[in-house]
Structure formats: structure tokens, C-alpha cells
Short mmCIF file of C-alpha atoms in Angstrom, two decimals:
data_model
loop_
_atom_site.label_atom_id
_atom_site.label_comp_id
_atom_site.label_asym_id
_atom_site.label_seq_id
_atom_site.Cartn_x
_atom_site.Cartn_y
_atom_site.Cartn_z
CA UNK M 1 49.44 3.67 0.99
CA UNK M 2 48.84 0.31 0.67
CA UNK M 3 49.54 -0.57 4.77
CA UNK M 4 47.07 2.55 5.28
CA UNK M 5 44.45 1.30 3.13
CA UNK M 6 44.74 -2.23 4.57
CA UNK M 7 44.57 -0.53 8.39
CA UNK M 8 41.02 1.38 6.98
CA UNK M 9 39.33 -1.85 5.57
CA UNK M 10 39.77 -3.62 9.04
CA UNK M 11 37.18 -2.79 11.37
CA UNK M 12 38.85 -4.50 13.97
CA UNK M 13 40.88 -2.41 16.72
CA UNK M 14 44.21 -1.97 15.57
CA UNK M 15 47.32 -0.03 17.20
CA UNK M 16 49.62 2.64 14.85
CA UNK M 17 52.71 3.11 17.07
CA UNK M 18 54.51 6.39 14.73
CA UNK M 19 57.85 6.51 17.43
CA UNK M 20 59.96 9.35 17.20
CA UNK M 21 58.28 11.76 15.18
CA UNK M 22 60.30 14.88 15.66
CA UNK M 23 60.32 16.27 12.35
CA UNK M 24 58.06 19.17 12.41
CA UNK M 25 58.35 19.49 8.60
CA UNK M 26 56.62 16.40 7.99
CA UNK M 27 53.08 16.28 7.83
CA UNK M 28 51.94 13.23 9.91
CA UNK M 29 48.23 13.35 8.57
CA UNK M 30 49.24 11.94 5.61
CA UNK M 31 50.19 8.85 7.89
CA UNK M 32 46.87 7.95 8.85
CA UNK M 33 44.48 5.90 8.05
CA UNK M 34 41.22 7.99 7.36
CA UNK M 35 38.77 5.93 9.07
CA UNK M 36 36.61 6.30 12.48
CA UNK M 37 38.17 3.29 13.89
CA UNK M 38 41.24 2.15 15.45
CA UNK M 39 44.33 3.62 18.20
CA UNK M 40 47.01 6.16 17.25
CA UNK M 41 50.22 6.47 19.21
CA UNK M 42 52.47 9.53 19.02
CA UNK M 43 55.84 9.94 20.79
CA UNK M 44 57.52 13.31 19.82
CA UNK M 45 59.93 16.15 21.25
CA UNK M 46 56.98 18.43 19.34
CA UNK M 47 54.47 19.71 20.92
CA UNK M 48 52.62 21.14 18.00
CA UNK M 49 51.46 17.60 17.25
CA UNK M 50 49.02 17.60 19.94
CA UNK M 51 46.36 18.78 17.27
CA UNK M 52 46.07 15.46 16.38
CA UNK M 53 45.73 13.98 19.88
CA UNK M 54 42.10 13.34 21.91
CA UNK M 55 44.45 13.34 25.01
CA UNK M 56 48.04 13.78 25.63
CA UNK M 57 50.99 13.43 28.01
CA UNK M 58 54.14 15.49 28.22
CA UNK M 59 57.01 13.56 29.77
CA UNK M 60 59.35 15.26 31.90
CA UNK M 61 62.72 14.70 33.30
CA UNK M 62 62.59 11.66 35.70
CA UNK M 63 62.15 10.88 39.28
CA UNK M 64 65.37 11.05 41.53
CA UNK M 65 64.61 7.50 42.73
CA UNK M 66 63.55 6.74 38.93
CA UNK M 67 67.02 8.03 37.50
CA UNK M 68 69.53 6.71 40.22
CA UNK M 69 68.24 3.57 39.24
CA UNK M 70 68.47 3.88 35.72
CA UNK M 71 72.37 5.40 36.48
CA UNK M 72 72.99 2.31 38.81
CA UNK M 73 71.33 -0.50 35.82
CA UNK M 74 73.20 1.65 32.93
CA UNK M 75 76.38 1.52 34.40
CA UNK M 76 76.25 -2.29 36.14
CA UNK M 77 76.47 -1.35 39.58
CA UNK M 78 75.46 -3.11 43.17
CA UNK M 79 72.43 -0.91 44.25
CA UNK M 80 74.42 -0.33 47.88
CA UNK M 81 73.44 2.79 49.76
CA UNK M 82 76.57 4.35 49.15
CA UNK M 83 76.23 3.72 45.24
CA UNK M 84 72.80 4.90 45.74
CA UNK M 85 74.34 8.26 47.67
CA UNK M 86 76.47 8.74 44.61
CA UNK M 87 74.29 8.24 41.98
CA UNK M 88 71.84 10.30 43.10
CA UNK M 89 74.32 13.14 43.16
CA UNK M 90 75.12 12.52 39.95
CA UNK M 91 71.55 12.06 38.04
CA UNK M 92 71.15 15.92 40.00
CA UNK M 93 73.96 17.06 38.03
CA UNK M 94 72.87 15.43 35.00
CA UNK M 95 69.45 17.55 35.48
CA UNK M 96 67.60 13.89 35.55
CA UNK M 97 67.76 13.82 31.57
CA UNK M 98 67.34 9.82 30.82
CA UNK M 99 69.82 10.03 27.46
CA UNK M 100 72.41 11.32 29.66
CA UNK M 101 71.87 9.74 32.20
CA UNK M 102 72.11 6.01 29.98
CA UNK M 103 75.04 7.37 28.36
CA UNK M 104 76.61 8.28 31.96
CA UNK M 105 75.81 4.42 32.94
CA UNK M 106 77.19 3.20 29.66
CA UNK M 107 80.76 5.58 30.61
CA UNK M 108 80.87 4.06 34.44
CA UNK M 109 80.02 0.64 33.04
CA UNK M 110 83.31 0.73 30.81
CA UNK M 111 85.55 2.23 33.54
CA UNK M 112 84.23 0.57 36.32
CA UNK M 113 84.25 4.12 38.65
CA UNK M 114 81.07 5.30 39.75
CA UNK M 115 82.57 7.73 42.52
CA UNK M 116 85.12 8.92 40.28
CA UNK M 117 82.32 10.20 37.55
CA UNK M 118 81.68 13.35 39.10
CA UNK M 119 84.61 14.75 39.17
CA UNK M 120 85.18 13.70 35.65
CA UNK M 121 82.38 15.33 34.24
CA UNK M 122 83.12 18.22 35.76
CA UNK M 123 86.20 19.06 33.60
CA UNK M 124 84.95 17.17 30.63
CA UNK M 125 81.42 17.74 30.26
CA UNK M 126 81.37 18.63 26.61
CA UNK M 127 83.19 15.02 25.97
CA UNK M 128 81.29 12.73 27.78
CA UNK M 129 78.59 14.58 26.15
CA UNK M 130 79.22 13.54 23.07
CA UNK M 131 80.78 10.34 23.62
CA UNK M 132 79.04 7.28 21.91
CA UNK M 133 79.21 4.42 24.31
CA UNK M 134 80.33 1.69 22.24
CA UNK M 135 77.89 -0.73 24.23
CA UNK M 136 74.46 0.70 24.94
CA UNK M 137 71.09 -0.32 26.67
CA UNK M 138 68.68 0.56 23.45
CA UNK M 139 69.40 1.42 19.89
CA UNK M 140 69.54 4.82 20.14
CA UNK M 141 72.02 6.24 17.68
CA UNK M 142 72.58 9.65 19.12
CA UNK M 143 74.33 11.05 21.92
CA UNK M 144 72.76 13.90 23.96
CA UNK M 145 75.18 16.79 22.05
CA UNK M 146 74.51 14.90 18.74
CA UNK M 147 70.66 15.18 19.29
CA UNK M 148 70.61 18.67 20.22
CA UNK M 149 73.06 19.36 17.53
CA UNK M 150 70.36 18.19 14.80
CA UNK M 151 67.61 20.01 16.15
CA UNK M 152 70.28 23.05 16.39
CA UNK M 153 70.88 22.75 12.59
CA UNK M 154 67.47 22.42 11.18
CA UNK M 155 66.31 25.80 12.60
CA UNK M 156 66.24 29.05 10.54
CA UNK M 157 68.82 31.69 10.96
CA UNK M 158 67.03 33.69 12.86
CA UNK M 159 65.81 30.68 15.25
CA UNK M 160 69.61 29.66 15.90
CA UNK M 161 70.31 33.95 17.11
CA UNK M 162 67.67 34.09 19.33
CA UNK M 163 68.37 30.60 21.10
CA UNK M 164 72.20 31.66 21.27
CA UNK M 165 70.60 34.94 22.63
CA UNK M 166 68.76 33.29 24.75
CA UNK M 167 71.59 30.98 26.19
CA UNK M 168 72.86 34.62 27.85
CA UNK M 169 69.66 34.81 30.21
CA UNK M 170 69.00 32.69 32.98
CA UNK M 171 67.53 29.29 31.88
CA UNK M 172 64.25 30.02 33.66
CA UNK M 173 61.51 32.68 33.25
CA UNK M 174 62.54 33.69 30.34
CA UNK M 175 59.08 36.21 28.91
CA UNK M 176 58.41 37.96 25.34
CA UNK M 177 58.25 41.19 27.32
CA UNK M 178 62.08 40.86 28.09
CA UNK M 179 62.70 41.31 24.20
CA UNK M 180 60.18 43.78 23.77
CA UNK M 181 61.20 46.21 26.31
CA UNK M 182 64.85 45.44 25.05
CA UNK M 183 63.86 46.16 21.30
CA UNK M 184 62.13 49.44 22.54
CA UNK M 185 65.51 50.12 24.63
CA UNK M 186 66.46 54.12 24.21
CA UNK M 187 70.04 54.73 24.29
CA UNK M 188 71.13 57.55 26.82
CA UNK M 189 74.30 59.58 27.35
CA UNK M 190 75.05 56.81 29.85
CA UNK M 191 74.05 53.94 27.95
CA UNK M 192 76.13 50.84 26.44
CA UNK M 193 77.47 52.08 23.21
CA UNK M 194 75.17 50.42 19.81
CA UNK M 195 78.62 48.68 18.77
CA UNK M 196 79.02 46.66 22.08
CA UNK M 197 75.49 45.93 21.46
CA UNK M 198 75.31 44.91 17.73
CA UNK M 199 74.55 41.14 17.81
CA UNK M 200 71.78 41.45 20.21
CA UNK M 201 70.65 44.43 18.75
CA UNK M 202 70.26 42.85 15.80
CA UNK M 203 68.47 39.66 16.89
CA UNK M 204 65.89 41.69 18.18
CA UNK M 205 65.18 44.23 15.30
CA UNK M 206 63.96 40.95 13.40
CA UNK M 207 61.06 40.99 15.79
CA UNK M 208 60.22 44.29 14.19
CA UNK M 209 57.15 45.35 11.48
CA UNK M 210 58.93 47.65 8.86
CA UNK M 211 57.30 50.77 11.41
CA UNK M 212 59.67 50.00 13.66
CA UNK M 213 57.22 48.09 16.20
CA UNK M 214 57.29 44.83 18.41
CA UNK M 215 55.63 41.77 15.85
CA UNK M 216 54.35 39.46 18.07
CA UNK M 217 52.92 37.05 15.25
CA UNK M 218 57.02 36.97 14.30
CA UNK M 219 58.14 36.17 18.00
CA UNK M 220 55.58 33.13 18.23
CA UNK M 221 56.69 31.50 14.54
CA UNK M 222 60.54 32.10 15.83
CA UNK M 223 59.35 30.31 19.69
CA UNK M 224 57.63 27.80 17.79
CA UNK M 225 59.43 26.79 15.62
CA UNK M 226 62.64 26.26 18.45
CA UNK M 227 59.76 25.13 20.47
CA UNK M 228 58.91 21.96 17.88
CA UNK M 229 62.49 21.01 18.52
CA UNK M 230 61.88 20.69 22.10
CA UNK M 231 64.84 23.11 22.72
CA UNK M 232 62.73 25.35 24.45
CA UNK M 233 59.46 24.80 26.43
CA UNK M 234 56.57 27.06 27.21
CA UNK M 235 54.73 27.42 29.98
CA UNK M 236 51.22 28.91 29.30
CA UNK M 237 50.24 29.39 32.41
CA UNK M 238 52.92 31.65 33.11
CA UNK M 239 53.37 32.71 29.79
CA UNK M 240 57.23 32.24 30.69
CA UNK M 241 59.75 30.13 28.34
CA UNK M 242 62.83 27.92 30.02
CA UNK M 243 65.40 26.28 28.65
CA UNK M 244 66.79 22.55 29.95
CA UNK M 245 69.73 23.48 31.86
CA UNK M 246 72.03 20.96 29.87
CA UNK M 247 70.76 22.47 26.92
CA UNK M 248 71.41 25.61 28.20
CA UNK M 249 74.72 25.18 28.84
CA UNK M 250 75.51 23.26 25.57
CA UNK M 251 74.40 26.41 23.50
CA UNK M 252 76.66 28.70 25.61
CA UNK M 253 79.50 26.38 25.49
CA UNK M 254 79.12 24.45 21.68
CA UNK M 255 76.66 26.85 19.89
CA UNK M 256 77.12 30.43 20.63
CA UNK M 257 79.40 32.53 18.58
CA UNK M 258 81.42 35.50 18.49
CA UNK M 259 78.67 37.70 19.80
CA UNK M 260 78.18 35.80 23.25
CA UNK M 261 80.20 38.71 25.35
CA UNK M 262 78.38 41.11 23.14
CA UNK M 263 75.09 39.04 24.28
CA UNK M 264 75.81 39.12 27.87
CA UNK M 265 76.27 43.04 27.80
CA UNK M 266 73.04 43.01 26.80
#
């Protein structure tokens, strides 16, 4: 209180850098000063805190050029044409994320093998995932499992089915009308029997009003809130949700539970 009654009393232009403010449980209005003057800086994974923002920018995966770089500084390598060949196919595989792609560096950097990374990470993904590199380019104190991990744990019950549901889909276009057409499903003589079908069914009767019909109010506070994790992302225009294909493949692989075949029958 003190530092934000100190920023209010100085009419000169000041700068409020808030860095990582992911939590979407915390109320960042309390944070600042209430005054007409001065600059506000935001950097979150949530995109509900653009309420707060005049203008905004969401930052996206990186560059190829951008992230072979970043692979080739990270991991102390000559920036040669062939390294430049092979890190570029590896930042592709790495979907262009920058936290994997600094922990990829920091891996190459401590075994010295660039070329032999790929083939690595191809039987060990879920390890060098969630390796901590022992020496690292920033201060960041997660690995790319460990972060999505956290987010993964703070979400409701009924958040964590749906993503794990979710997982079972293709990581793109990915619409509300998929699980209301599902939820609506009539079973047939033919059909999958409700048993092979239980966890999906499930998920998807939550999305129900107690008549039995499609709550849309309920599907958009379960999306948003998964959403303010930055584990899914929205597309408005399309009114189509996607999932980052590493994250994607961590909550089929680490996350999802007994009911994934059940899911994928669905």
C-alpha cells in the first residue's frame, strides 16, 4: 500500500512492470495505483486480463529464423549452415515454443550433440521435457512439463475432464458445437454401447441445465477458466478452440487417465 500510495502522489511518469501474472485468482486491480497518471505493464499466459489494458499484444510461438537462433545461442553452438539445417528441424519439432526450445539448448549445451538431439527426443520426449537444465540462460524455475503441470492442477474437476477430453480430438478446430451435438447424441441399435462411452459421456452431461439441455453460460466458465491458464486458446473469429501441440500431446501422454480409450471411442 505504501509503494502504491507513493506511485499516486508522483505526478511524474512512472513505469509498473507486474511480470508473470498468471494467477487468474488474483485480482490485479488491487495492484494499482488509482490515479490518472503513469504506465502499466502486464505480461500474462491470461487473456482475461486484457480488461485492464488500453492496447494489447498476444505473443505467439516464434519465428523459424527467431528460434533456430535461440536453439543455436541456448545450446553454444557455431551458427554453420549445417547447424542452422539442424536446428531448424528441431525448433519445428519443438512447435517453436521458446521454454522448450531454451531448455533443448541448455540439453545440447551439456552433451555437446546437436545432430544427435532429434533422435533423442524422439524416444524420450516426456524426459527432456521435464528435465531441469542445471545451467540455464534466465531464472526461470520451471520446466515446460512443470509449467503446464501447475496450470493442470489449479483447474476444477470438471476443467481437468474436458481438457483430457479434449486431448482425444485433433489439436485444431476444436468448436462448442462438437460437444453439443455429442451431448444431444441418440443411441441406436447400432450405436457404441453407454458403458464404452461412460467417461465422455459424463464430461459432457456437466454441460447440461437440470432439463436435460446444452448450457452454454457453463461451457464458456469451463473454456475460460482452462483458457486463463493459457492451455487452450480461442479464436473468435472462428469461434474455434486449439490446443498447443506440445501441450496436446503432454495431456494425452502425462495427464489423461483411465478413460482415454473410452475418450477416443467417442
Amino acid at each position: 500500500q505504501d509503494a502504491l500510495q507513493w506511485l499516486k502522489s508522483k505526478p511524474d511518469e512512472w513505469l509498473l512492470f507486474l511480470d508473470n501474472a498468471d494467477d487468474p485468482k488474483i485480482d490485479l486491480n488491487k495492484y494499482f495505483p488509482q490515479c490518472n497518471h503513469g504506465n502499466i505493464i502486464i505480461t500474462s499466459r491470461n487473456p482475461g486480463l486484457c480488461v485492464y489494458a488500453s492496447s494489447h499484444s498476444a505473443v505467439s510461438d516464434m519465428e523459424e529464423s527467431d528460434a533456430f537462433n535461440l536453439l543455436l545461442r541456448s545450446a553454444a553452438q557455431d551458427t554453420t549452415d549445417p547447424n542452422k539445417t539442424i536446428a531448424a528441424d528441431s525448433v519445428k519439432v519443438l512447435c517453436y515454443l521458446p521454454l522448450a526450445i531454451i531448455q533443448a539448448g541448455a540439453f545440447i549445451s551439456k552433451s555437446g550433440r546437436l545432430d544427435g538431439y532429434l533422435a533423442l527426443y524422439a524416444t524420450n520426449k516426456s524426459r527432456l521435457l521435464s528435465q531441469k537444465p542445471a545451467q540455464s540462460h534466465d531464472n526461470y524455475a520451471w520446466t515446460v512439463y512443470t509449467t503446464w503441470q501447475i496450470s493442470f492442477d489449479q483447474l476444477s474437476q470438471q476443467a481437468k475432464s474436458f481438457l483430457r477430453l479434449c486431448s482425444c480430438l485433433h489439436y485444431q478446430g476444436i468448436s462448442e458445437d462438437m460437444f453439443k451435438n455429442a451431448a444431444g447424441y441418440k443411441f441406436g441399435p447400432s450405436s457404441p454401447s453407454k458403458n464404452e462411452l461412460q467417461m465422455p459421456l459424463y464430461v459432457l452431461s456437466q454441460f447440461s441445465d437440470p432439463c436435460g439441455n446444452w448450457d452454454p453460460l457453463c461451457f464458456m466458465d469451463v473454456t475460460s477458466e482452462i483458457r486463463a491458464y493459457s492451455l487452450v486458446t480461442f479464436h473468435s473469429g472462428k469461434k474455434l478452440f486449439s490446443i498447443h501441440p506440445l501441450v496436446h500431446d503432454w495431456t494425452r501422454s502425462t495427464v489423461s487417465d483411465g478413460g482415454h480409450h473410452h475418450c477416443m471411442v467417442a
